[in-house]
Amino acid sequence: MEKSYEIALATDSNYIIPTTVLLKSLFVNNCECEFVVNVLYLTDRLLDKDVCFLKEYIKQHGHKSRFLSVSEDILGNVPDCRHTKSTYLRLFLPQLMPIEVDKVLYLDSDIVISGSIVNLLQLDLDSYSLAAVKESINIYDKSYQVALGIPVVNDYFNAGVIYLNLKKMREDNAVSNCLSYLNNNLNVIKANDQDVLNGVFWGSVKYISPIYNFNYWIEKDIALQLFSKEEYKEVKTSPRIIHYIGPIKPWLFLSMHPKKKIWWYYLKQTPFKKYKPIGKNTKNIMLYPVFMVISMIKRNVTMKMKQQMGFLLPLKLKIDLKRCIFKVQ
């Protein structure tokens, strides 16, 4: 075995199946590695039986675990969101992790690992607070980035996959800075902890290849403003980490994610292999081909072309189309 690598994720009892799929894909594709899986959870949100299940599942695959229970009181006045308040737990990692642990890779649970991530785990963070992949908000809406206090010339990152330099973050009082930023910007932030991390660390980010976290819903012309042609080609053919960004997850019947089948492939290798897609009913079966066409348009039509088409459409029709597009992503 190589050295032990620290992985962190946040979950609750409603997310046990996706969490198990993530773990299975991680272990299968990185069998030469030994992991310590740090499971963050809010007290009373992860049942004892689920703690036992995850602990045993990780052990059966030859890895170690560390369960970090956090009282909801520690979060203070954080806003509710569709991800549940447990999404904010990553902000506390410098405080929650053992002091001897210098680095940890945090992963959202709506992820599969589709290849080796050893190169990422061996990345030298130098003097950076974290490593992450660029997200497209600074291209779609520069005013929002400015409202967050991030200079318009800087990039914005997705916080679903972040490699944290815990040593530096502790030295810089990162947890305190994040909480202060959160409390001072409650009226601005929309992407919860992701906005907080960007607002605090925008000047201390090491940007990494999109093969470790790509938003498959962004248009090609937008993606090529963020990444090189070589990076874009590689993420389409050989991603290492697939993050199912957006509200419609691959376990929902109406998901149109282009990498949806990969999630189900790893699910079939878990104790939940008989799990069925949520929402498979007559109405959604009829809607499926319509949503498929919409998703193809969403992924394959450039932003420039959409803007040109938008000038020709009535306002109400544009609003209805945007609603439909949002429903498939």
mmCIF file of C-alpha atoms in Angstrom:
data_model
loop_
_atom_site.group_PDB
_atom_site.id
_atom_site.type_symbol
_atom_site.label_atom_id
_atom_site.label_comp_id
_atom_site.label_asym_id
_atom_site.label_seq_id
_atom_site.Cartn_x
_atom_site.Cartn_y
_atom_site.Cartn_z
ATOM 1 C CA MET A 1 0.000 0.000 0.000
ATOM 2 C CA GLU A 2 1.031 3.605 -0.638
ATOM 3 C CA LYS A 3 0.684 6.315 1.982
ATOM 4 C CA SER A 4 -2.722 6.911 3.490
ATOM 5 C CA TYR A 5 -4.774 9.724 1.946
ATOM 6 C CA GLU A 6 -7.410 11.749 3.767
ATOM 7 C CA ILE A 7 -10.858 12.058 2.156
ATOM 8 C CA ALA A 8 -13.750 14.032 3.641
ATOM 9 C CA LEU A 9 -17.443 14.026 2.809
ATOM 10 C CA ALA A 10 -20.627 15.246 4.463
ATOM 11 C CA THR A 11 -23.783 13.160 4.556
ATOM 12 C CA ASP A 12 -26.968 12.325 6.427
ATOM 13 C CA SER A 13 -29.399 9.417 6.563
ATOM 14 C CA ASN A 14 -31.247 10.639 3.460
ATOM 15 C CA TYR A 15 -28.036 10.463 1.414
ATOM 16 C CA ILE A 16 -26.689 7.027 2.342
ATOM 17 C CA ILE A 17 -27.145 5.516 -1.141
ATOM 18 C CA PRO A 18 -25.281 8.275 -3.063
ATOM 19 C CA THR A 19 -22.584 8.287 -0.380
ATOM 20 C CA THR A 20 -22.125 4.518 -0.782
ATOM 21 C CA VAL A 21 -21.904 4.861 -4.574
ATOM 22 C CA LEU A 22 -19.219 7.535 -4.165
ATOM 23 C CA LEU A 23 -17.220 5.326 -1.811
ATOM 24 C CA LYS A 24 -17.491 2.274 -4.061
ATOM 25 C CA SER A 25 -16.274 4.209 -7.100
ATOM 26 C CA LEU A 26 -13.409 5.710 -5.090
ATOM 27 C CA PHE A 27 -12.209 2.336 -3.820
ATOM 28 C CA VAL A 28 -12.581 0.484 -7.147
ATOM 29 C CA ASN A 29 -10.629 3.036 -9.171
ATOM 30 C CA ASN A 30 -7.893 3.679 -6.610
ATOM 31 C CA CYS A 31 -7.176 0.181 -5.315
ATOM 32 C CA GLU A 32 -3.465 0.982 -4.870
ATOM 33 C CA CYS A 33 -4.317 3.641 -2.268
ATOM 34 C CA GLU A 34 -5.215 3.484 1.389
ATOM 35 C CA PHE A 35 -7.797 6.023 2.527
ATOM 36 C CA VAL A 36 -8.980 7.508 5.760
ATOM 37 C CA VAL A 37 -12.573 8.523 5.057
ATOM 38 C CA ASN A 38 -13.734 11.399 7.259
ATOM 39 C CA VAL A 39 -17.537 11.386 7.454
ATOM 40 C CA LEU A 40 -18.939 14.744 8.558
ATOM 41 C CA TYR A 41 -22.506 14.823 9.783
ATOM 42 C CA LEU A 42 -24.857 16.888 11.890
ATOM 43 C CA THR A 43 -25.779 15.255 15.177
ATOM 44 C CA ASP A 44 -29.161 13.494 14.901
ATOM 45 C CA ARG A 45 -29.084 13.720 11.073
ATOM 46 C CA LEU A 46 -27.199 10.437 10.650
ATOM 47 C CA LEU A 47 -28.824 7.482 12.387
ATOM 48 C CA ASP A 48 -26.693 5.068 14.415
ATOM 49 C CA LYS A 49 -27.521 2.226 12.025
ATOM 50 C CA ASP A 50 -26.219 4.296 9.120
ATOM 51 C CA VAL A 51 -23.025 5.157 10.984
ATOM 52 C CA CYS A 52 -22.497 1.435 11.590
ATOM 53 C CA PHE A 53 -23.234 0.606 7.953
ATOM 54 C CA LEU A 54 -20.768 3.168 6.552
ATOM 55 C CA LYS A 55 -18.095 2.256 9.085
ATOM 56 C CA GLU A 56 -18.351 -1.432 8.188
ATOM 57 C CA TYR A 57 -18.560 -0.726 4.438
ATOM 58 C CA ILE A 58 -15.343 1.289 4.527
ATOM 59 C CA LYS A 59 -13.620 -1.339 6.676
ATOM 60 C CA GLN A 60 -14.684 -4.180 4.349
ATOM 61 C CA HIS A 61 -12.886 -2.410 1.503
ATOM 62 C CA GLY A 62 -9.659 -2.202 3.501
ATOM 63 C CA HIS A 63 -9.800 1.456 4.505
ATOM 64 C CA LYS A 64 -10.128 3.438 7.722
ATOM 65 C CA SER A 65 -12.827 5.869 8.793
ATOM 66 C CA ARG A 66 -13.238 8.798 11.120
ATOM 67 C CA PHE A 67 -16.754 9.963 12.008
ATOM 68 C CA LEU A 68 -17.034 13.630 12.934
ATOM 69 C CA SER A 69 -20.346 14.514 14.541
ATOM 70 C CA VAL A 70 -21.146 18.218 14.701
ATOM 71 C CA SER A 71 -23.886 19.899 16.694
ATOM 72 C CA GLU A 72 -26.105 22.186 14.621
ATOM 73 C CA ASP A 73 -25.377 24.927 17.161
ATOM 74 C CA ILE A 74 -21.850 25.286 15.780
ATOM 75 C CA LEU A 75 -23.279 26.446 12.447
ATOM 76 C CA GLY A 76 -24.911 29.474 13.980
ATOM 77 C CA ASN A 77 -27.195 31.494 11.705
ATOM 78 C CA VAL A 78 -26.571 29.698 8.423
ATOM 79 C CA PRO A 79 -29.441 29.789 5.918
ATOM 80 C CA ASP A 80 -31.400 26.689 4.934
ATOM 81 C CA CYS A 81 -30.861 25.392 1.417
ATOM 82 C CA ARG A 82 -31.754 22.436 -0.819
ATOM 83 C CA HIS A 83 -28.475 20.742 0.117
ATOM 84 C CA THR A 84 -29.420 20.803 3.861
ATOM 85 C CA LYS A 85 -27.267 22.598 6.399
ATOM 86 C CA SER A 86 -24.697 19.801 6.338
ATOM 87 C CA THR A 87 -23.255 21.447 3.208
ATOM 88 C CA TYR A 88 -21.675 24.058 5.501
ATOM 89 C CA LEU A 89 -19.668 21.453 7.401
ATOM 90 C CA ARG A 90 -16.775 21.659 4.931
ATOM 91 C CA LEU A 91 -16.111 25.185 6.225
ATOM 92 C CA PHE A 92 -15.152 23.667 9.591
ATOM 93 C CA LEU A 93 -12.690 21.049 8.304
ATOM 94 C CA PRO A 94 -9.555 22.881 9.534
ATOM 95 C CA GLN A 95 -11.089 22.786 13.005
ATOM 96 C CA LEU A 96 -12.629 19.312 12.875
ATOM 97 C CA MET A 97 -9.717 17.361 11.415
ATOM 98 C CA PRO A 98 -6.881 16.135 13.660
ATOM 99 C CA ILE A 99 -4.132 18.741 13.951
ATOM 100 C CA GLU A 100 -1.557 16.356 12.451
ATOM 101 C CA VAL A 101 -3.527 16.146 9.187
ATOM 102 C CA ASP A 102 -2.222 18.819 6.801
ATOM 103 C CA LYS A 103 -4.322 18.138 3.690
ATOM 104 C CA VAL A 104 -7.719 16.630 2.897
ATOM 105 C CA LEU A 105 -9.700 16.125 -0.295
ATOM 106 C CA TYR A 106 -13.329 17.087 0.220
ATOM 107 C CA LEU A 107 -15.914 15.478 -2.085
ATOM 108 C CA ASP A 108 -19.630 16.142 -2.417
ATOM 109 C CA SER A 109 -21.696 12.965 -2.210
ATOM 110 C CA ASP A 110 -23.324 13.462 -5.650
ATOM 111 C CA ILE A 111 -20.088 12.310 -7.250
ATOM 112 C CA VAL A 112 -18.525 9.213 -8.757
ATOM 113 C CA ILE A 113 -14.794 8.672 -9.097
ATOM 114 C CA SER A 114 -14.281 7.313 -12.604
ATOM 115 C CA GLY A 115 -10.510 6.967 -12.631
ATOM 116 C CA SER A 116 -7.313 7.318 -10.621
ATOM 117 C CA ILE A 117 -7.053 10.477 -8.517
ATOM 118 C CA VAL A 118 -3.538 9.781 -7.198
ATOM 119 C CA ASN A 119 -2.077 12.733 -9.107
ATOM 120 C CA LEU A 120 -4.590 15.041 -7.444
ATOM 121 C CA LEU A 121 -3.903 13.586 -3.999
ATOM 122 C CA GLN A 122 -0.165 14.092 -4.517
ATOM 123 C CA LEU A 123 -0.587 17.693 -5.656
ATOM 124 C CA ASP A 124 1.723 20.195 -3.956
ATOM 125 C CA LEU A 125 -0.480 23.003 -2.690
ATOM 126 C CA ASP A 126 2.544 25.226 -2.008
ATOM 127 C CA SER A 127 1.287 28.401 -0.355
ATOM 128 C CA TYR A 128 -2.283 28.047 -1.667
ATOM 129 C CA SER A 129 -5.196 27.515 0.732
ATOM 130 C CA LEU A 130 -6.954 25.112 -1.605
ATOM 131 C CA ALA A 131 -7.090 23.598 -5.079
ATOM 132 C CA ALA A 132 -10.297 23.533 -7.130
ATOM 133 C CA VAL A 133 -11.752 23.642 -10.652
ATOM 134 C CA LYS A 134 -13.095 26.804 -12.282
ATOM 135 C CA GLU A 135 -16.844 27.348 -12.456
ATOM 136 C CA SER A 136 -18.615 29.559 -14.989
ATOM 137 C CA ILE A 137 -20.312 32.178 -12.809
ATOM 138 C CA ASN A 138 -17.709 34.850 -13.596
ATOM 139 C CA ILE A 139 -18.595 34.490 -17.276
ATOM 140 C CA TYR A 140 -22.375 34.278 -16.926
ATOM 141 C CA ASP A 141 -22.728 37.029 -14.312
ATOM 142 C CA LYS A 142 -19.759 39.203 -13.429
ATOM 143 C CA SER A 143 -21.938 41.490 -11.292
ATOM 144 C CA TYR A 144 -22.694 38.623 -8.917
ATOM 145 C CA GLN A 145 -19.010 37.887 -8.500
ATOM 146 C CA VAL A 146 -18.345 41.553 -7.743
ATOM 147 C CA ALA A 147 -21.182 41.538 -5.181
ATOM 148 C CA LEU A 148 -19.370 38.688 -3.423
ATOM 149 C CA GLY A 149 -16.277 40.888 -3.169
ATOM 150 C CA ILE A 150 -14.292 38.940 -5.763
ATOM 151 C CA PRO A 151 -12.358 41.069 -8.297
ATOM 152 C CA VAL A 152 -13.843 40.710 -11.752
ATOM 153 C CA VAL A 153 -10.482 39.597 -13.192
ATOM 154 C CA ASN A 154 -10.379 36.581 -10.866
ATOM 155 C CA ASP A 155 -11.996 33.200 -11.365
ATOM 156 C CA TYR A 156 -14.738 31.488 -9.357
ATOM 157 C CA PHE A 157 -14.483 27.812 -8.386
ATOM 158 C CA ASN A 158 -16.856 24.939 -7.715
ATOM 159 C CA ALA A 159 -16.616 23.694 -4.121
ATOM 160 C CA GLY A 160 -17.877 20.148 -4.767
ATOM 161 C CA VAL A 161 -14.275 18.959 -5.113
ATOM 162 C CA ILE A 162 -11.742 20.926 -3.073
ATOM 163 C CA TYR A 163 -8.280 19.899 -1.931
ATOM 164 C CA LEU A 164 -7.662 21.795 1.295
ATOM 165 C CA ASN A 165 -4.351 22.936 2.715
ATOM 166 C CA LEU A 166 -5.433 22.559 6.342
ATOM 167 C CA LYS A 167 -2.090 23.689 7.738
ATOM 168 C CA LYS A 168 -2.258 27.045 5.971
ATOM 169 C CA MET A 169 -5.964 27.465 6.672
ATOM 170 C CA ARG A 170 -5.372 26.999 10.388
ATOM 171 C CA GLU A 171 -2.552 29.543 10.319
ATOM 172 C CA ASP A 172 -4.870 32.011 8.579
ATOM 173 C CA ASN A 173 -7.838 31.482 10.973
ATOM 174 C CA ALA A 174 -9.893 30.253 8.024
ATOM 175 C CA VAL A 175 -12.909 29.027 10.018
ATOM 176 C CA SER A 176 -13.335 32.366 11.762
ATOM 177 C CA ASN A 177 -12.905 34.226 8.470
ATOM 178 C CA CYS A 178 -15.513 32.031 6.758
ATOM 179 C CA LEU A 179 -18.073 32.560 9.511
ATOM 180 C CA SER A 180 -17.494 36.309 9.487
ATOM 181 C CA TYR A 181 -17.884 36.413 5.716
ATOM 182 C CA LEU A 182 -21.061 34.341 5.899
ATOM 183 C CA ASN A 183 -22.679 36.557 8.539
ATOM 184 C CA ASN A 184 -21.700 39.729 6.678
ATOM 185 C CA ASN A 185 -23.012 38.561 3.310
ATOM 186 C CA LEU A 186 -26.228 36.673 4.086
ATOM 187 C CA ASN A 187 -28.152 39.027 1.822
ATOM 188 C CA VAL A 188 -25.832 38.359 -1.142
ATOM 189 C CA ILE A 189 -24.832 34.697 -1.206
ATOM 190 C CA LYS A 190 -26.881 32.272 -3.300
ATOM 191 C CA ALA A 191 -24.580 29.255 -3.553
ATOM 192 C CA ASN A 192 -24.220 28.852 0.211
ATOM 193 C CA ASP A 193 -20.815 27.570 1.399
ATOM 194 C CA GLN A 194 -19.448 27.704 -2.154
ATOM 195 C CA ASP A 195 -19.912 31.474 -2.205
ATOM 196 C CA VAL A 196 -18.317 31.712 1.229
ATOM 197 C CA LEU A 197 -15.244 29.750 0.155
ATOM 198 C CA ASN A 198 -14.903 31.850 -2.995
ATOM 199 C CA GLY A 199 -15.427 35.085 -1.090
ATOM 200 C CA VAL A 200 -12.711 34.220 1.421
ATOM 201 C CA PHE A 201 -10.140 32.329 -0.682
ATOM 202 C CA TRP A 202 -10.396 33.868 -4.171
ATOM 203 C CA GLY A 203 -6.778 35.022 -3.912
ATOM 204 C CA SER A 204 -5.369 31.712 -2.669
ATOM 205 C CA VAL A 205 -6.670 29.092 -5.121
ATOM 206 C CA LYS A 206 -4.612 26.686 -7.192
ATOM 207 C CA TYR A 207 -6.759 25.893 -10.232
ATOM 208 C CA ILE A 208 -6.678 22.296 -11.449
ATOM 209 C CA SER A 209 -7.807 20.370 -14.523
ATOM 210 C CA PRO A 210 -11.572 20.051 -15.166
ATOM 211 C CA ILE A 211 -11.131 16.254 -15.294
ATOM 212 C CA TYR A 212 -11.562 16.498 -11.519
ATOM 213 C CA ASN A 213 -14.867 18.411 -11.520
ATOM 214 C CA PHE A 214 -16.637 19.526 -14.687
ATOM 215 C CA ASN A 215 -20.097 21.024 -15.120
ATOM 216 C CA TYR A 216 -21.455 19.128 -18.122
ATOM 217 C CA TRP A 217 -24.290 21.615 -18.519
ATOM 218 C CA ILE A 218 -22.155 24.590 -19.501
ATOM 219 C CA GLU A 219 -22.022 25.396 -23.185
ATOM 220 C CA LYS A 220 -18.910 24.573 -25.220
ATOM 221 C CA ASP A 221 -18.099 28.219 -25.969
ATOM 222 C CA ILE A 222 -18.315 29.026 -22.250
ATOM 223 C CA ALA A 223 -16.187 26.007 -21.299
ATOM 224 C CA LEU A 224 -13.489 27.071 -23.765
ATOM 225 C CA GLN A 225 -13.266 30.444 -22.050
ATOM 226 C CA LEU A 226 -12.403 28.600 -18.836
ATOM 227 C CA PHE A 227 -10.282 25.719 -20.126
ATOM 228 C CA SER A 228 -7.961 24.935 -23.022
ATOM 229 C CA LYS A 229 -9.107 22.827 -25.990
ATOM 230 C CA GLU A 230 -6.930 19.973 -24.731
ATOM 231 C CA GLU A 231 -8.493 20.120 -21.251
ATOM 232 C CA TYR A 232 -11.996 20.267 -22.723
ATOM 233 C CA LYS A 233 -11.313 17.236 -24.935
ATOM 234 C CA GLU A 234 -9.843 15.268 -22.024
ATOM 235 C CA VAL A 235 -12.766 15.952 -19.694
ATOM 236 C CA LYS A 236 -15.194 14.760 -22.353
ATOM 237 C CA THR A 237 -13.325 11.491 -22.923
ATOM 238 C CA SER A 238 -11.447 10.687 -19.693
ATOM 239 C CA PRO A 239 -12.866 12.385 -16.587
ATOM 240 C CA ARG A 240 -11.496 11.269 -13.223
ATOM 241 C CA ILE A 241 -14.259 12.739 -11.065
ATOM 242 C CA ILE A 242 -17.839 13.174 -12.277
ATOM 243 C CA HIS A 243 -19.839 15.671 -10.246
ATOM 244 C CA TYR A 244 -23.589 15.619 -10.901
ATOM 245 C CA ILE A 245 -24.033 19.364 -10.565
ATOM 246 C CA GLY A 246 -27.593 20.686 -10.484
ATOM 247 C CA PRO A 247 -30.856 19.777 -8.740
ATOM 248 C CA ILE A 248 -31.739 16.767 -10.935
ATOM 249 C CA LYS A 249 -29.506 13.951 -9.719
ATOM 250 C CA PRO A 250 -28.768 10.727 -11.645
ATOM 251 C CA TRP A 251 -30.975 8.643 -9.335
ATOM 252 C CA LEU A 252 -34.014 10.636 -10.518
ATOM 253 C CA PHE A 253 -35.800 9.141 -13.530
ATOM 254 C CA LEU A 254 -35.896 12.465 -15.387
ATOM 255 C CA SER A 255 -32.180 13.103 -15.047
ATOM 256 C CA MET A 256 -30.644 13.820 -18.452
ATOM 257 C CA HIS A 257 -27.053 13.969 -17.297
ATOM 258 C CA PRO A 258 -24.747 12.635 -20.060
ATOM 259 C CA LYS A 259 -22.811 10.559 -17.488
ATOM 260 C CA LYS A 260 -25.891 9.235 -15.692
ATOM 261 C CA LYS A 261 -25.232 5.582 -16.607
ATOM 262 C CA ILE A 262 -21.872 5.662 -14.845
ATOM 263 C CA TRP A 263 -23.579 6.401 -11.512
ATOM 264 C CA TRP A 264 -25.887 3.420 -12.015
ATOM 265 C CA TYR A 265 -22.934 1.220 -12.980
ATOM 266 C CA TYR A 266 -21.356 1.767 -9.570
ATOM 267 C CA LEU A 267 -24.668 1.547 -7.751
ATOM 268 C CA LYS A 268 -25.052 -2.021 -9.083
ATOM 269 C CA GLN A 269 -21.846 -2.914 -7.226
ATOM 270 C CA THR A 270 -23.227 -1.815 -3.840
ATOM 271 C CA PRO A 271 -25.712 -3.407 -1.416
ATOM 272 C CA PHE A 272 -28.342 -1.115 -2.988
ATOM 273 C CA LYS A 273 -28.207 -2.716 -6.442
ATOM 274 C CA LYS A 274 -32.005 -3.237 -6.496
ATOM 275 C CA TYR A 275 -32.619 0.486 -6.042
ATOM 276 C CA LYS A 276 -34.940 1.963 -8.696
ATOM 277 C CA PRO A 277 -35.001 5.476 -10.204
ATOM 278 C CA ILE A 278 -37.148 7.956 -8.306
ATOM 279 C CA GLY A 279 -40.113 9.368 -10.193
ATOM 280 C CA LYS A 280 -40.593 6.683 -12.814
ATOM 281 C CA ASN A 281 -44.319 7.046 -13.443
ATOM 282 C CA THR A 282 -46.611 7.391 -16.451
ATOM 283 C CA LYS A 283 -46.403 11.185 -16.553
ATOM 284 C CA ASN A 284 -42.602 11.256 -16.439
ATOM 285 C CA ILE A 285 -42.277 8.422 -18.969
ATOM 286 C CA MET A 286 -44.280 10.602 -21.394
ATOM 287 C CA LEU A 287 -42.151 13.658 -20.560
ATOM 288 C CA TYR A 288 -38.860 11.803 -20.981
ATOM 289 C CA PRO A 289 -38.403 12.285 -24.774
ATOM 290 C CA VAL A 290 -39.296 15.981 -24.462
ATOM 291 C CA PHE A 291 -36.761 16.491 -21.697
ATOM 292 C CA MET A 292 -34.183 14.549 -23.710
ATOM 293 C CA VAL A 293 -34.508 16.982 -26.628
ATOM 294 C CA ILE A 294 -34.299 19.966 -24.269
ATOM 295 C CA SER A 295 -31.160 18.566 -22.631
ATOM 296 C CA MET A 296 -29.509 18.048 -26.019
ATOM 297 C CA ILE A 297 -30.214 21.674 -26.883
ATOM 298 C CA LYS A 298 -28.929 22.806 -23.490
ATOM 299 C CA ARG A 299 -25.630 20.951 -23.871
ATOM 300 C CA ASN A 300 -24.935 21.383 -27.582
ATOM 301 C CA VAL A 301 -26.139 24.868 -28.520
ATOM 302 C CA THR A 302 -23.573 27.570 -27.764
ATOM 303 C CA MET A 303 -24.348 30.461 -25.454
ATOM 304 C CA LYS A 304 -23.817 32.895 -28.320
ATOM 305 C CA MET A 305 -26.437 31.106 -30.431
ATOM 306 C CA LYS A 306 -28.884 31.006 -27.511
ATOM 307 C CA GLN A 307 -28.485 34.734 -27.023
ATOM 308 C CA GLN A 308 -29.115 35.358 -30.714
ATOM 309 C CA MET A 309 -32.221 33.150 -30.641
ATOM 310 C CA GLY A 310 -33.374 34.895 -27.461
ATOM 311 C CA PHE A 311 -33.712 38.216 -29.253
ATOM 312 C CA LEU A 312 -36.324 36.659 -31.548
ATOM 313 C CA LEU A 313 -38.501 35.058 -28.848
ATOM 314 C CA PRO A 314 -41.287 36.655 -26.808
ATOM 315 C CA LEU A 315 -40.416 37.184 -23.128
ATOM 316 C CA LYS A 316 -42.957 34.648 -21.790
ATOM 317 C CA LEU A 317 -41.684 31.929 -24.131
ATOM 318 C CA LYS A 318 -38.085 32.626 -23.046
ATOM 319 C CA ILE A 319 -39.085 32.297 -19.377
ATOM 320 C CA ASP A 320 -40.905 29.016 -20.056
ATOM 321 C CA LEU A 321 -37.913 27.630 -21.960
ATOM 322 C CA LYS A 322 -35.536 28.543 -19.146
ATOM 323 C CA ARG A 323 -37.790 26.730 -16.664
ATOM 324 C CA CYS A 324 -37.777 23.599 -18.851
ATOM 325 C CA ILE A 325 -33.996 23.701 -19.264
ATOM 326 C CA PHE A 326 -33.506 24.048 -15.505
ATOM 327 C CA LYS A 327 -35.714 20.989 -14.921
ATOM 328 C CA VAL A 328 -33.402 18.674 -16.861
ATOM 329 C CA GLN A 329 -30.061 19.712 -15.396
#
